Tab-separated table of C-alpha atoms and ligand atoms in Angstrom:
chain	number	residue	atom	x	y	z
T	1	MET	CA	8.039	18.832	-13.502
T	2	ASN	CA	10.565	15.939	-13.742
T	3	SER	CA	10.692	12.171	-13.242
T	4	LEU	CA	11.601	12.633	-9.605
T	5	HIS	CA	8.374	14.608	-8.949
T	6	ALA	CA	6.484	11.858	-10.995
T	7	ARG	CA	7.748	9.132	-8.780
T	8	TYR	CA	7.404	10.978	-5.512
T	9	PRO	CA	4.647	13.459	-6.068
T	10	PHE	CA	4.274	13.942	-2.367
T	11	LEU	CA	7.610	15.754	-2.141
T	12	THR	CA	7.690	19.520	-1.484
T	13	ALA	CA	9.641	19.952	-4.722
T	14	ALA	CA	6.770	18.160	-6.679
T	15	ARG	CA	4.166	20.499	-5.108
T	16	GLU	CA	6.294	23.439	-5.874
T	17	ALA	CA	6.779	22.349	-9.574
T	18	VAL	CA	3.073	22.061	-9.919
T	19	ARG	CA	2.623	25.516	-8.490
T	20	ASP	CA	5.302	27.012	-10.621
T	21	ALA	CA	3.882	25.444	-13.784
T	22	ASN	CA	0.739	27.591	-13.183
T	23	VAL	CA	-1.526	24.412	-13.900
T	24	ASN	CA	-5.234	24.798	-13.551
T	25	LEU	CA	-6.426	21.572	-12.091
T	26	ALA	CA	-10.050	22.543	-12.292
T	27	GLU	CA	-9.745	23.221	-16.017
T	28	ILE	CA	-7.919	19.896	-16.474
T	29	ILE	CA	-10.625	18.095	-14.528
T	30	ALA	CA	-13.631	19.735	-16.213
T	31	GLY	CA	-12.241	19.803	-19.649
T	32	GLU	CA	-14.376	18.885	-22.549
T	33	GLY	CA	-13.863	15.794	-24.713
T	34	ASP	CA	-11.585	12.792	-23.648
T	35	ARG	CA	-10.700	12.446	-20.097
T	36	HIS	CA	-7.373	14.064	-19.420
T	37	PRO	CA	-4.681	11.507	-18.830
T	38	ALA	CA	-3.942	13.073	-15.352
T	39	VAL	CA	-7.550	12.311	-14.475
T	40	GLU	CA	-7.352	8.960	-16.014
T	41	ARG	CA	-4.208	8.001	-13.988
T	42	GLY	CA	-5.746	9.547	-11.011
T	43	VAL	CA	-8.702	7.176	-11.117
T	44	GLU	CA	-6.214	4.348	-11.703
T	45	ARG	CA	-4.292	5.452	-8.751
T	46	VAL	CA	-7.319	5.232	-6.366
T	47	ARG	CA	-8.613	2.107	-7.808
T	48	ARG	CA	-5.237	0.389	-7.561
T	49	ALA	CA	-4.665	1.539	-3.975
T	50	LEU	CA	-7.995	0.461	-2.745
T	51	LEU	CA	-8.147	-2.844	-4.725
T	52	ASP	CA	-4.549	-3.897	-5.050
T	53	GLY	CA	-2.558	-2.114	-2.251
T	54	THR	CA	-0.311	-0.311	-4.695
T	55	VAL	CA	-0.370	2.743	-6.903
T	56	ARG	CA	1.934	1.385	-9.502
T	57	PRO	CA	0.538	1.787	-13.041
T	58	VAL	CA	-1.190	-1.444	-14.515
T	59	ALA	CA	1.426	-3.268	-16.580
T	60	ASP	CA	-0.666	-3.085	-19.808
T	61	GLY	CA	1.923	-1.375	-21.739
T	62	ARG	CA	0.480	2.125	-21.410
T	63	ARG	CA	2.977	4.727	-20.342
T	64	TRP	CA	1.991	7.859	-18.492
T	65	GLY	CA	3.791	11.143	-19.249
T	66	THR	CA	5.633	12.928	-16.482
T	67	THR	CA	2.973	15.734	-16.250
T	68	ALA	CA	-0.056	13.238	-16.064
T	69	GLU	CA	1.870	11.345	-13.395
T	70	VAL	CA	2.650	14.363	-11.290
T	71	LEU	CA	-0.852	15.779	-11.536
T	72	SER	CA	-2.573	12.549	-11.017
T	73	TYR	CA	-1.532	12.702	-7.278
T	74	PRO	CA	-3.526	15.799	-6.406
T	75	ILE	CA	-6.443	14.487	-8.443
T	76	ALA	CA	-6.247	11.092	-6.767
T	77	ARG	CA	-6.321	12.862	-3.380
T	78	MET	CA	-9.500	14.628	-4.327
T	79	LEU	CA	-11.086	11.547	-5.637
T	80	VAL	CA	-10.447	9.614	-2.464
T	81	SER	CA	-11.783	12.477	-0.543
T	82	LEU	CA	-15.156	12.304	-2.545
T	83	LEU	CA	-15.592	8.493	-2.054
T	84	ASP	CA	-18.119	7.217	0.154
T	85	ALA	CA	-16.216	4.292	1.544
T	86	PRO	CA	-15.048	4.064	5.095
T	87	GLY	CA	-11.286	3.402	5.482
T	88	ALA	CA	-10.607	4.642	1.823
T	89	VAL	CA	-8.353	7.432	2.962
T	90	GLU	CA	-6.304	5.362	5.058
T	91	LYS	CA	-6.035	2.448	2.714
T	92	TYR	CA	-5.102	4.920	-0.104
T	93	ALA	CA	-2.367	6.673	1.992
T	94	SER	CA	-1.103	3.312	2.909
T	95	ALA	CA	-0.873	2.194	-0.666
T	96	GLU	CA	0.948	5.453	-1.889
T	97	ALA	CA	3.532	5.111	1.026
T	98	GLY	CA	4.068	1.443	0.339
T	99	THR	CA	4.746	2.113	-3.278
T	100	ALA	CA	6.931	5.132	-2.476
T	101	TYR	CA	8.856	2.868	0.018
T	102	GLU	CA	9.756	0.280	-2.580
T	103	GLN	CA	11.004	3.070	-4.865
T	104	PHE	CA	13.123	4.880	-2.365
T	105	VAL	CA	14.550	1.593	-0.911
T	106	ALA	CA	15.581	0.716	-4.530
T	107	ASP	CA	16.948	4.430	-5.151
T	108	PHE	CA	18.903	4.298	-1.862
T	109	GLU	CA	20.442	0.959	-2.896
T	110	ALA	CA	21.170	1.915	-6.424
T	111	PRO	CA	21.518	5.635	-6.661
T	112	ASP	CA	21.774	6.967	-10.269
T	113	ASP	CA	25.094	6.514	-11.961
T	114	GLY	CA	25.976	10.072	-12.743
T	115	LEU	CA	24.899	9.742	-16.235
T	116	LYS	CA	23.381	12.942	-17.622
T	117	SER	CA	20.219	11.121	-18.616
T	118	THR	CA	19.539	9.703	-15.129
T	119	ARG	CA	21.173	12.263	-12.885
T	120	GLY	CA	18.551	13.548	-10.479
T	121	ALA	CA	16.191	10.761	-11.051
T	122	SER	CA	16.932	8.830	-7.962
T	123	LEU	CA	15.926	10.102	-4.615
T	124	THR	CA	18.671	10.188	-1.966
T	125	LEU	CA	18.374	9.547	1.715
T	126	ASP	CA	19.501	13.045	2.504
T	127	THR	CA	16.960	14.670	0.312
T	128	LEU	CA	14.020	12.523	1.749
T	129	VAL	CA	15.049	13.213	5.331
T	130	ALA	CA	15.432	16.871	4.517
T	131	ASP	CA	11.985	16.869	2.919
T	132	PHE	CA	10.390	15.615	6.079
T	133	ASP	CA	12.333	18.211	8.168
T	134	LEU	CA	14.219	15.550	9.896
T	135	SER	CA	17.742	16.526	8.937
T	136	GLU	CA	18.616	17.800	12.462
T	137	SER	CA	16.816	14.526	13.896
T	138	VAL	CA	18.674	11.820	11.826
T	139	VAL	CA	22.331	11.270	12.116
T	140	GLU	CA	24.549	8.714	10.307
T	141	ARG	CA	26.859	6.864	12.661
T	142	GLU	CA	29.569	4.339	12.364
T	143	ASP	CA	27.376	1.198	12.727
T	144	ASP	CA	23.828	2.718	12.479
T	145	PHE	CA	21.610	5.694	12.471
T	146	GLY	CA	20.505	7.802	15.450
T	147	VAL	CA	17.048	9.278	15.375
T	148	ALA	CA	16.210	12.020	17.992
T	149	VAL	CA	13.778	10.752	20.486
T	150	GLY	CA	10.861	13.180	19.872
T	151	PRO	CA	10.604	12.516	16.165
T	152	TYR	CA	11.252	8.857	16.789
T	153	LEU	CA	8.163	8.581	19.122
T	154	SER	CA	6.039	10.342	16.699
T	155	LEU	CA	6.991	8.229	13.805
T	156	ILE	CA	6.498	4.897	15.626
T	157	SER	CA	3.078	5.971	16.906
T	158	ASP	CA	1.436	3.337	14.729
T	159	PHE	CA	3.862	0.618	15.317
T	160	SER	CA	2.696	-1.844	18.135
T	161	ASP	CA	5.780	-4.268	18.152
T	162	ASP	CA	7.779	-4.160	21.296
T	163	GLU	CA	11.023	-3.906	19.266
T	164	TRP	CA	10.152	-0.436	18.573
T	165	ARG	CA	9.628	0.685	22.262
T	166	LEU	CA	12.321	2.781	23.702
T	167	ALA	CA	12.760	0.262	26.458
T	168	SER	CA	14.046	-2.152	23.621
T	169	ARG	CA	16.483	0.473	22.042
T	170	ARG	CA	19.851	1.700	22.480
T	171	LEU	CA	19.647	5.252	23.523
T	172	SER	CA	22.493	7.880	23.754
T	173	ASN	CA	22.560	11.679	23.846
T	174	GLY	CA	18.775	11.909	23.163
T	175	TYR	CA	19.212	9.715	19.891
T	176	VAL	CA	17.514	6.288	19.368
T	177	GLY	CA	19.804	3.822	17.425
T	178	VAL	CA	18.160	2.286	14.252
T	179	SER	CA	19.409	0.198	11.543
T	180	ARG	CA	19.227	1.266	7.926
T	181	ALA	CA	16.263	-1.032	7.249
T	182	GLU	CA	14.500	0.347	10.286
T	183	LEU	CA	15.255	3.931	9.270
T	184	ASN	CA	13.530	3.104	6.049
T	185	GLU	CA	10.498	1.838	7.883
T	186	LEU	CA	10.384	5.119	9.872
T	187	LEU	CA	10.641	6.987	6.573
T	188	ARG	CA	7.739	4.982	5.191
T	189	ALA	CA	5.627	5.957	8.220
T	190	SER	CA	6.692	9.617	7.557
T	191	THR	CA	5.583	9.326	3.934
T	192	GLU	CA	2.154	7.852	4.994
T	193	MET	CA	1.743	10.733	7.560
T	194	ARG	CA	2.572	13.322	4.865
T	195	ILE	CA	0.132	11.726	2.336
T	196	ALA	CA	-2.676	11.304	4.981
T	197	SER	CA	-2.353	14.816	6.284
T	198	ASP	CA	-5.329	17.062	5.237
T	199	LEU	CA	-7.169	13.929	3.903
T	200	PRO	CA	-10.217	13.967	3.352
T	201	LEU	CA	-9.724	17.227	1.419
T	202	SER	CA	-12.546	19.665	1.211
T	203	VAL	CA	-13.247	19.697	-2.503
T	204	PRO	CA	-14.731	22.675	-4.163
T	205	GLU	CA	-18.285	22.083	-5.428
T	206	GLU	CA	-17.454	22.635	-9.010
T	207	ILE	CA	-14.556	19.986	-8.867
T	208	GLU	CA	-16.902	17.614	-7.062
T	209	ASP	CA	-19.421	17.873	-9.815
T	210	ALA	CA	-16.810	17.494	-12.574
T	211	LEU	CA	-15.495	14.391	-10.889
T	212	SER	CA	-18.990	12.712	-10.257
T	213	GLU	CA	-18.501	10.334	-13.067
T	214	GLU	CA	-15.093	9.204	-11.983
T	215	VAL	CA	-16.397	8.838	-8.294
T	216	SER	CA	-19.219	6.659	-9.533
T	217	GLU	CA	-16.899	4.535	-11.732
T	218	LEU	CA	-14.664	3.990	-8.634
T	219	GLU	CA	-17.463	3.172	-6.250
T	220	SER	CA	-19.070	0.650	-8.804
T	221	SER	CA	-15.694	-1.023	-9.273
T	222	PHE	CA	-15.682	-1.789	-5.622
T	223	THR	CA	-19.171	-2.967	-5.686
T	224	ASP	CA	-18.367	-5.249	-8.768
T	225	ALA	CA	-15.414	-6.716	-6.709
T	226	ASP	CA	-17.664	-7.320	-3.626
T	227	PHE	CA	-18.172	-10.888	-2.613
T	228	SER	CA	-20.856	-12.512	-0.429
T	229	HIS	CA	-18.772	-12.406	2.562
T	230	ASP	CA	-20.633	-15.488	3.719
T	231	ILE	CA	-17.416	-17.533	4.107
T	232	ASP	CA	-16.993	-18.510	7.615
T	233	THR	CA	-14.938	-21.625	7.326
T	234	LEU	CA	-11.165	-21.545	7.540
T	235	ALA	CA	-9.582	-24.404	5.683
T	236	PRO	CA	-6.138	-23.563	4.500
T	237	SER	CA	-5.997	-26.977	2.630
T	238	LEU	CA	-8.768	-25.703	0.198
T	239	PHE	CA	-6.959	-22.287	-0.356
T	240	PRO	CA	-6.097	-21.399	-4.000
T	241	PRO	CA	-2.690	-22.371	-4.968
T	242	CYS	CA	-1.450	-18.761	-4.964
T	243	MET	CA	-2.591	-18.079	-1.310
T	244	LYS	CA	-1.189	-21.477	-0.265
T	245	ALA	CA	2.181	-20.372	-1.635
T	246	LEU	CA	2.264	-16.984	-0.001
T	247	LEU	CA	1.202	-18.449	3.264
T	248	ALA	CA	4.138	-21.045	3.060
T	249	ASP	CA	6.411	-18.255	2.331
T	250	VAL	CA	5.225	-16.132	5.498
T	251	ARG	CA	5.455	-19.240	7.596
T	252	ASP	CA	8.898	-19.870	6.213
T	253	GLY	CA	9.922	-16.383	7.487
T	254	GLU	CA	10.263	-14.767	4.024
T	255	ARG	CA	9.442	-11.192	3.918
T	256	LEU	CA	6.846	-10.752	1.066
T	257	ALA	CA	6.648	-7.871	-1.212
T	258	PRO	CA	4.205	-5.317	-0.142
T	259	ALA	CA	1.680	-6.194	-3.004
T	260	SER	CA	2.044	-9.831	-2.120
T	261	GLU	CA	1.567	-9.251	1.585
T	262	PHE	CA	-1.377	-7.068	0.748
T	263	SER	CA	-3.026	-9.958	-1.427
T	264	LEU	CA	-2.651	-12.495	1.341
T	265	VAL	CA	-3.741	-10.336	4.198
T	266	SER	CA	-6.828	-8.985	2.252
T	267	PHE	CA	-7.736	-12.591	1.247
T	268	LEU	CA	-7.503	-13.678	4.860
T	269	ALA	CA	-9.534	-10.741	6.123
T	270	SER	CA	-12.135	-11.276	3.326
T	271	ILE	CA	-12.831	-14.720	4.506
T	272	GLY	CA	-13.597	-13.452	8.057
T	273	LEU	CA	-10.243	-13.795	10.110
T	274	ASP	CA	-9.276	-11.224	12.663
T	275	THR	CA	-5.879	-9.825	13.333
T	276	ASP	CA	-5.030	-12.566	15.908
T	277	GLU	CA	-6.256	-15.392	13.656
T	278	ILE	CA	-4.234	-13.947	10.730
T	279	GLN	CA	-1.190	-13.770	12.919
T	280	ALA	CA	-1.614	-17.276	14.222
T	281	LEU	CA	-2.257	-18.752	10.885
T	282	CYS	CA	0.927	-17.064	9.511
T	283	GLU	CA	2.879	-18.260	12.580
T	284	VAL	CA	4.285	-14.907	13.181
T	285	ARG	CA	2.858	-14.176	16.748
T	286	GLY	CA	5.472	-12.987	19.063
T	287	SER	CA	7.917	-12.330	16.352
T	288	ALA	CA	9.244	-9.151	15.040
T	289	ARG	CA	7.257	-9.816	11.755
T	290	ALA	CA	3.971	-9.727	13.737
T	291	ASP	CA	4.128	-5.968	13.936
T	292	ARG	CA	4.408	-5.315	10.136
T	293	LEU	CA	1.681	-7.858	9.566
T	294	ARG	CA	-0.599	-6.177	12.231
T	295	TYR	CA	0.058	-2.838	10.544
T	296	ARG	CA	-0.908	-4.279	7.163
T	297	ILE	CA	-3.958	-6.020	8.494
T	298	GLU	CA	-5.276	-2.854	10.188
T	299	ARG	CA	-5.267	-1.057	7.097
T	300	VAL	CA	-7.011	-3.661	5.126
T	301	ARG	CA	-9.876	-4.569	7.618
T	302	ASP	CA	-12.839	-2.728	9.018
T	303	GLU	CA	-14.837	-3.984	11.837
T	304	ARG	CA	-16.651	-6.559	9.871
T	305	THR	CA	-14.411	-7.820	7.119
T	306	ALA	CA	-12.104	-6.678	4.395
T	307	GLN	CA	-13.292	-3.295	3.231
T	308	PHE	CA	-12.511	-4.068	-0.399
T	309	ALA	CA	-12.037	-7.377	-2.043
T	310	PRO	CA	-8.522	-8.654	-2.471
T	311	PRO	CA	-6.822	-8.587	-5.769
T	312	SER	CA	-8.169	-10.643	-8.675
T	313	CYS	CA	-6.219	-13.419	-10.544
T	314	ALA	CA	-5.219	-11.002	-13.220
T	315	THR	CA	-3.495	-8.837	-10.543
T	316	LEU	CA	-1.891	-11.771	-8.872
T	317	GLN	CA	-0.488	-12.849	-12.226
T	318	ALA	CA	0.991	-9.391	-12.868
T	319	TYR	CA	2.867	-9.787	-9.663
T	320	ASP	CA	4.061	-13.164	-10.448
T	321	ASP	CA	2.052	-14.598	-7.484
T	322	CYS	CA	-0.160	-16.874	-9.622
T	323	VAL	CA	1.701	-20.111	-9.022
T	324	ASN	CA	0.824	-23.847	-9.243
T	325	LYS	CA	-2.446	-23.262	-10.988
T	326	ASP	CA	-4.656	-26.250	-10.985
T	327	ASP	CA	-7.946	-27.386	-12.872
T	328	ARG	CA	-10.181	-25.209	-10.717
T	329	CYS	CA	-8.057	-22.111	-11.669
T	330	GLU	CA	-9.158	-22.486	-15.231
T	331	THR	CA	-12.856	-22.034	-14.035
T	332	ILE	CA	-12.498	-18.714	-12.026
T	333	THR	CA	-11.122	-15.287	-12.189
T	334	HIS	CA	-10.622	-14.545	-8.440
T	335	PRO	CA	-9.145	-16.401	-5.597
T	336	LEU	CA	-12.154	-15.799	-3.359
T	337	VAL	CA	-14.248	-17.464	-5.938
T	338	TYR	CA	-11.728	-20.345	-6.124
T	339	TYR	CA	-12.135	-20.743	-2.368
T	340	GLU	CA	-15.932	-20.436	-2.219
T	341	ASP	CA	-16.213	-23.190	-4.838
T	342	ALA	CA	-13.734	-25.481	-3.140
T	343	LEU	CA	-15.680	-25.154	0.048
T	344	ASP	CA	-18.979	-25.797	-1.584
T	345	GLU	CA	-17.629	-28.939	-3.373
T	346	ASN	CA	-16.011	-30.351	-0.188
T	347	GLY	CA	-19.022	-30.236	2.051
T	348	THR	CA	-18.304	-30.383	5.678
T	349	VAL	CA	-14.792	-29.552	6.622
T	350	THR	CA	-13.204	-29.102	9.888
T	351	ASP	CA	-12.360	-25.443	10.603
T	352	TRP	CA	-8.652	-24.736	11.113
T	353	ARG	CA	-9.550	-22.808	14.349
T	354	ASP	CA	-11.303	-25.922	15.793
T	355	ARG	CA	-8.371	-28.241	15.192
N	1	SF4	S1	-5.493	-18.595	-11.296
N	1	SF4	FE1	-6.249	-17.253	-9.616
N	1	SF4	S2	-6.575	-18.589	-7.835
N	1	SF4	FE2	-5.467	-19.916	-9.255
N	1	SF4	S3	-3.350	-19.602	-8.439
N	1	SF4	FE3	-3.531	-18.143	-9.953
N	1	SF4	S4	-4.274	-16.447	-9.000
N	1	SF4	FE4	-4.632	-18.067	-7.531
């Protein structure tokens, strides 16, 4: 197992490395004494995915070993399969794919420099495309990439924006023209499909028993993060400073980092906004950015409201999204509590939707 497997544990090579290492996951999970680091990281992976929209390790100084990181992936898949939480599987797969997307885009842009210490640590476009069995379906051309129509249509099956429809595309010799950035989006979709495939898993009973404590711990962390969901007033002027800043960036046409976008969308969904309302508030309706936002919203919401609470102040601070703090910020630890308190204090306010 190597660092590439640790960063991209969904790759075929990572799966083979686990198999070749003859690791007995059941023994690791059921082991006596302290929790194995792979189980610890697996729990963190699921918690981060469902609460923060990313599976990046918490920036608390702890470093996970390569083996723990690689093995935490199959363990996380079992954990998310055991959770009694609608939408958990989809949200988990989306967070894993979003984190992988950030990493492979960075790898493609800055491949390793050939130094012995780093050689092989970066993922190349060819490797990822080959892993998804797309080598025959993706061709690099002078100005863009061509993706064979069949695979293209299956990769965009979750995309709803008109810009992805065949009618909006250049088509030649059975290949659809896409830019480099669009190809990366298609690979993110392919990553998510790979991760979501077979989920939820059918977990053997002895592993289910051995993971019962971890499953309870995860379920209680979602309950702890649950809020009253009584908020039904939309008053952007009373939003916490962090959400005001993210909303302003979206309205200015900036593309938010995935974790920041998740924070904003889950905050808005938590206060009861539906997809159309979020798109209207963000002023993206009718633009190419609307589709990406819709995709994010659909993975954050269930029919009623946000499935899981948006990130806490601590998480927003970790992502440098805690900005322009004011006095109220000193009294709370969660942006939703900030907003609830601000609404309470301001009495009757006009709902933005009634303006
Ligand atoms: S303290 Fe919390 S509510 Fe205030 S800006 Fe920072 S993250 Fe937002």
